[in-house]
CSV table of C-alpha atoms in Angstrom, one decimal:
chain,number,residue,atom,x,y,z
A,11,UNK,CA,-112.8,76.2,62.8
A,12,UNK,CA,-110.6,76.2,66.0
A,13,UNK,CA,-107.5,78.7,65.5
A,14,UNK,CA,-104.1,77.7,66.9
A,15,UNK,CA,-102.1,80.3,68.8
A,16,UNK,CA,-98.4,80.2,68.0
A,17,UNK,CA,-95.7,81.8,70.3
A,18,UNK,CA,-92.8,82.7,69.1
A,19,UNK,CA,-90.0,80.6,70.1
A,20,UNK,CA,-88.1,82.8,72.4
A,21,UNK,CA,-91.2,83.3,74.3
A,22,UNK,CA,-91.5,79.7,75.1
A,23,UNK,CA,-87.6,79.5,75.7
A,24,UNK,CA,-88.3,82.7,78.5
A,25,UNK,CA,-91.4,80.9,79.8
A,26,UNK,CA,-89.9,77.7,80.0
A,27,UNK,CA,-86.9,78.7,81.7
A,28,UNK,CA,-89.0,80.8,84.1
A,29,UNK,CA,-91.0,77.7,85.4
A,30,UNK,CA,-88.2,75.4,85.6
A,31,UNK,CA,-86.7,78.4,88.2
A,32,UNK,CA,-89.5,78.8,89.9
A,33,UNK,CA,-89.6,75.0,90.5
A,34,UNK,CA,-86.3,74.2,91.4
A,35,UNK,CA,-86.0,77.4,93.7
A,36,UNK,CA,-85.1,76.7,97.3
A,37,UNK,CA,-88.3,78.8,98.0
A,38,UNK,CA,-90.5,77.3,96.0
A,39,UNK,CA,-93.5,74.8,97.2
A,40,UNK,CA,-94.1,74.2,93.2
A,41,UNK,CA,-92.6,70.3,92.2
A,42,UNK,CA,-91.6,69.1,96.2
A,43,UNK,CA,-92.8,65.1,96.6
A,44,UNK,CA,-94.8,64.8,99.9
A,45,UNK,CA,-92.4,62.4,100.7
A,46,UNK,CA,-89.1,63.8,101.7
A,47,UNK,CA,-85.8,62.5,102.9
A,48,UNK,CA,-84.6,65.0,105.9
A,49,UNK,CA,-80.8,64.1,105.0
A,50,UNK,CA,-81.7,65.6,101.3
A,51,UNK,CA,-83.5,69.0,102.7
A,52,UNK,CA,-81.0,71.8,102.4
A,53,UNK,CA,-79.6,73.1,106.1
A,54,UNK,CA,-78.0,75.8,107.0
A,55,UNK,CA,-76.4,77.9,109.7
A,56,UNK,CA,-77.7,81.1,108.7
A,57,UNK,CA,-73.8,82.8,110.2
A,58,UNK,CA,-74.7,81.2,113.6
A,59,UNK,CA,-71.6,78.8,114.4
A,60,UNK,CA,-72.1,75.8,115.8
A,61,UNK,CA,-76.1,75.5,114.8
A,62,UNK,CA,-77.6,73.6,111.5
A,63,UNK,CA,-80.9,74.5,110.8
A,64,UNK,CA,-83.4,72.8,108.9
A,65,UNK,CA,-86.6,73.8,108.3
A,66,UNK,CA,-88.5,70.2,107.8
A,67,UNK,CA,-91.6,72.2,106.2
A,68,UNK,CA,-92.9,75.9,106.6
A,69,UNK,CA,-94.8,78.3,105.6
A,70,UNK,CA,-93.0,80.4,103.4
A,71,UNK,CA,-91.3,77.5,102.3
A,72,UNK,CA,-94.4,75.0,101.9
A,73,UNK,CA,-97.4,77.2,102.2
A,74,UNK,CA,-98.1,76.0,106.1
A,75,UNK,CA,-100.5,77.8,107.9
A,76,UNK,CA,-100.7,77.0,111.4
A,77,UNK,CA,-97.7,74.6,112.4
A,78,UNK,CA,-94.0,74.9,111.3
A,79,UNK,CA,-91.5,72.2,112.0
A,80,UNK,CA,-88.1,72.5,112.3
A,81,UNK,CA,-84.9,70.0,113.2
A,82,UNK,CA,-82.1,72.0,114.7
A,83,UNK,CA,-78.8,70.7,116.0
A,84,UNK,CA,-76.9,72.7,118.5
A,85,UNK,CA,-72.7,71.8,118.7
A,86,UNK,CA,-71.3,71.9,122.7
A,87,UNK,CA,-71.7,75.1,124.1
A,88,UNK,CA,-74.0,76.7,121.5
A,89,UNK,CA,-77.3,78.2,122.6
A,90,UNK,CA,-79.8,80.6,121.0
A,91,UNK,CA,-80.3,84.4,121.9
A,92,UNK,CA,-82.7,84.9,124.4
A,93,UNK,CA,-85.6,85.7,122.6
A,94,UNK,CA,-89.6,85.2,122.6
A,95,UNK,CA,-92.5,85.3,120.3
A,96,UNK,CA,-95.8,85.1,120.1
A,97,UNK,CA,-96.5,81.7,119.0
A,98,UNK,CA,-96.1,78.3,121.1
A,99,UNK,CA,-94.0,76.2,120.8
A,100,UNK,CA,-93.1,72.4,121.7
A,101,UNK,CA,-89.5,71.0,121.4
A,102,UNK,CA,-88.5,67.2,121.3
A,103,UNK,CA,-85.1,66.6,122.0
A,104,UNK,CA,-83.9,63.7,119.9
A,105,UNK,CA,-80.0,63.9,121.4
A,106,UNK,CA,-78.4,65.3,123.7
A,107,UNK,CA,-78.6,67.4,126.8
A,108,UNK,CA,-78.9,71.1,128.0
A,109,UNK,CA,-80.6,73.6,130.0
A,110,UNK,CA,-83.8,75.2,128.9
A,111,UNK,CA,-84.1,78.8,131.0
A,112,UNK,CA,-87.3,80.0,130.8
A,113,UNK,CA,-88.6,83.5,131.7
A,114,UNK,CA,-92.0,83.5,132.5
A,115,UNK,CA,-93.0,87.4,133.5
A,116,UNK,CA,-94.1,88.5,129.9
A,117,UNK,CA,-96.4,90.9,131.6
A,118,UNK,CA,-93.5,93.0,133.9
A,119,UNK,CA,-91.3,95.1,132.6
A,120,UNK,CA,-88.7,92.8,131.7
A,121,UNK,CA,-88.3,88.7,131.3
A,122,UNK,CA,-86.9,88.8,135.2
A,123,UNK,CA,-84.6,85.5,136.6
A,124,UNK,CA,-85.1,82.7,134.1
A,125,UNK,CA,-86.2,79.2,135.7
A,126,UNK,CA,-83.2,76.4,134.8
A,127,UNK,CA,-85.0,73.0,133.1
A,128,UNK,CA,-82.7,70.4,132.4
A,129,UNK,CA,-83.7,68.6,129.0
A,130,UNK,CA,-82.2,65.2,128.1
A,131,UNK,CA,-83.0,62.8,125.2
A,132,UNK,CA,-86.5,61.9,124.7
A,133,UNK,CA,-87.9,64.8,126.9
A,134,UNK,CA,-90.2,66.8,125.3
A,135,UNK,CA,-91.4,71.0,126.7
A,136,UNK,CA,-93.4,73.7,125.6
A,137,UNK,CA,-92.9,77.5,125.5
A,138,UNK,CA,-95.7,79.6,126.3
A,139,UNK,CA,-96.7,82.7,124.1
A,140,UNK,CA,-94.7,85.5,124.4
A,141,UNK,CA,-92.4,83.8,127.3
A,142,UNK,CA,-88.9,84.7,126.9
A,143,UNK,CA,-86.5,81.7,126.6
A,144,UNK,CA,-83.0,80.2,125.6
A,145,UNK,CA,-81.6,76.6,124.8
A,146,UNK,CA,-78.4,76.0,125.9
A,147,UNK,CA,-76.5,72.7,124.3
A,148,UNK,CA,-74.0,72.1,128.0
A,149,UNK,CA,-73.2,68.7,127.2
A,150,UNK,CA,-69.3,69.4,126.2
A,151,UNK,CA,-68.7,66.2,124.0
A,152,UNK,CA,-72.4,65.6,121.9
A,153,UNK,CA,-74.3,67.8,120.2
A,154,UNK,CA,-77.9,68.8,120.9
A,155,UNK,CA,-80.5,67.9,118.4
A,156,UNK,CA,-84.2,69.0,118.6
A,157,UNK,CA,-87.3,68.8,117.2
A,158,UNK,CA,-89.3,72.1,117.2
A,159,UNK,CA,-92.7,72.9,116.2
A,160,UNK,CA,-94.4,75.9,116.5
A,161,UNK,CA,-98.0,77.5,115.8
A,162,UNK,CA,-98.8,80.6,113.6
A,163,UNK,CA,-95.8,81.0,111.5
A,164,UNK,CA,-93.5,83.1,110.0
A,165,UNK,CA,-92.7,83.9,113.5
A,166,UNK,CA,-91.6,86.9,114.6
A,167,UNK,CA,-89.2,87.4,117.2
A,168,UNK,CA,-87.7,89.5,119.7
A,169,UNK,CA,-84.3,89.6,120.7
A,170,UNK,CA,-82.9,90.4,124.2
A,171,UNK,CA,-78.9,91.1,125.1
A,172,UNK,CA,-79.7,90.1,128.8
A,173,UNK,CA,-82.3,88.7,131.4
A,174,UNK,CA,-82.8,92.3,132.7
A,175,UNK,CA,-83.1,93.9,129.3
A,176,UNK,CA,-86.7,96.0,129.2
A,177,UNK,CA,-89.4,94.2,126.6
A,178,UNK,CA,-89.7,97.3,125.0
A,179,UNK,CA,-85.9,97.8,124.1
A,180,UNK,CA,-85.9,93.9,122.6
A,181,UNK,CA,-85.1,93.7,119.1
A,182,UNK,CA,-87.8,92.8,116.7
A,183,UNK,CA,-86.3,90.1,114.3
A,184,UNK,CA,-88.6,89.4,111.3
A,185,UNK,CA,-88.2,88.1,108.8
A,186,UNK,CA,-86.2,85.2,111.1
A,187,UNK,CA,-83.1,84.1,109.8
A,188,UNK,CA,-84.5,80.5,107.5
A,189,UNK,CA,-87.0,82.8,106.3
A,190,UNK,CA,-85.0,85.8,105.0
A,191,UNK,CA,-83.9,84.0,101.5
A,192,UNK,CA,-87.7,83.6,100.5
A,193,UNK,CA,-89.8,86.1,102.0
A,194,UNK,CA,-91.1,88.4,100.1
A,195,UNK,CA,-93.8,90.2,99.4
A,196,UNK,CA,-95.9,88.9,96.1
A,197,UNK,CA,-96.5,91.3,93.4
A,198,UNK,CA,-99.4,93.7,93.3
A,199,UNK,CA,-101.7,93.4,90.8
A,200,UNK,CA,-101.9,96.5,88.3
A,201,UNK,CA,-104.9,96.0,86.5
């Protein structure tokens, strides 16, 4: 004879409601289709005028391991810091133009005079590790839209007020800003 387990009804109520959070939580990889419209993925500027982030899949996000892809648009005259990391990186530029300056003397003291790349729609580039960088949307009247993918994520990244600014006075930034809302550390099992 089989016996039946029977939960009280509030438990199911609490367990019920706890799943359906968990699944419809921006953080959560638990009930996403592998199909996705990007115009229905949630974007945000994380308080950085003039840029909309979305992070097309993750890995806090999704569970990604190696690659990360993100679609970021950049109004006229916005840039990001100058900052580096130690994953590459490949941007596709979808629209728009800019400047890409790109300081390659990770091993001195500081990033040193940054090289000026022009980027246009349809060109593609790749960051090196640890190389520090910036993106600059010039283009006064479009906005900048890129692709980006990068390797080894959640990335973390250090922040520089200037060209000149030592490496070791750059400003660890982790977690980066899309991944503040849902990283966190999973619970520790007691038993």
């Amino acid at each position: 004879m089989v016996e039946r387990c029977v939960l009280p009804p509030l438990f199911l109520c609490l367990f019920s409601f706890s799943a359906l959070a968990l699944a419809s939580s921006p953080c959560s990889i638990h009930g996403l289709p592998l199909v996705r419209n990007i115009s229905e993925i949630p974007q945000d500027n994380y308080g950085r005028a003039g840029l909309s982030h979305i992070t097309v899949v993750g890995s806090i996000l999704h569970g990604m391991k190696e690659i990360e892809v993100w679609l970021q648009t950049f109004s006229p005259g916005t840039h990001t810091p100058i900052h580096r990391h130690s994953c590459e990186e490949v941007f596709i530029v979808l629209k728009g133009r800019g400047t890409l300056y790109l300081a390659s003397n990770s091993l001195g003291k500081y990033p040193g005079r940054p090289e000026e790349h022009f980027i246009f729609p349809n060109s593609t580039f790749h960051i090196p590790l640890n190389d520090a960088h910036q993106i600059w949307n010039t283009n006064e009247h479009e906005d900048l839209q890129v692709l980006v993918i990068i390797s080894r994520p959640p990335v973390k990244v250090f922040v520089y007020e200037d060209w000149s600014m030592p490496h070791t006075a750059a400003k660890l930034k982790f977690p980066y800003y899309w991944d503040e809302q849902c990283y966190q550390e999973l619970p520790k099992d007691e038993l």
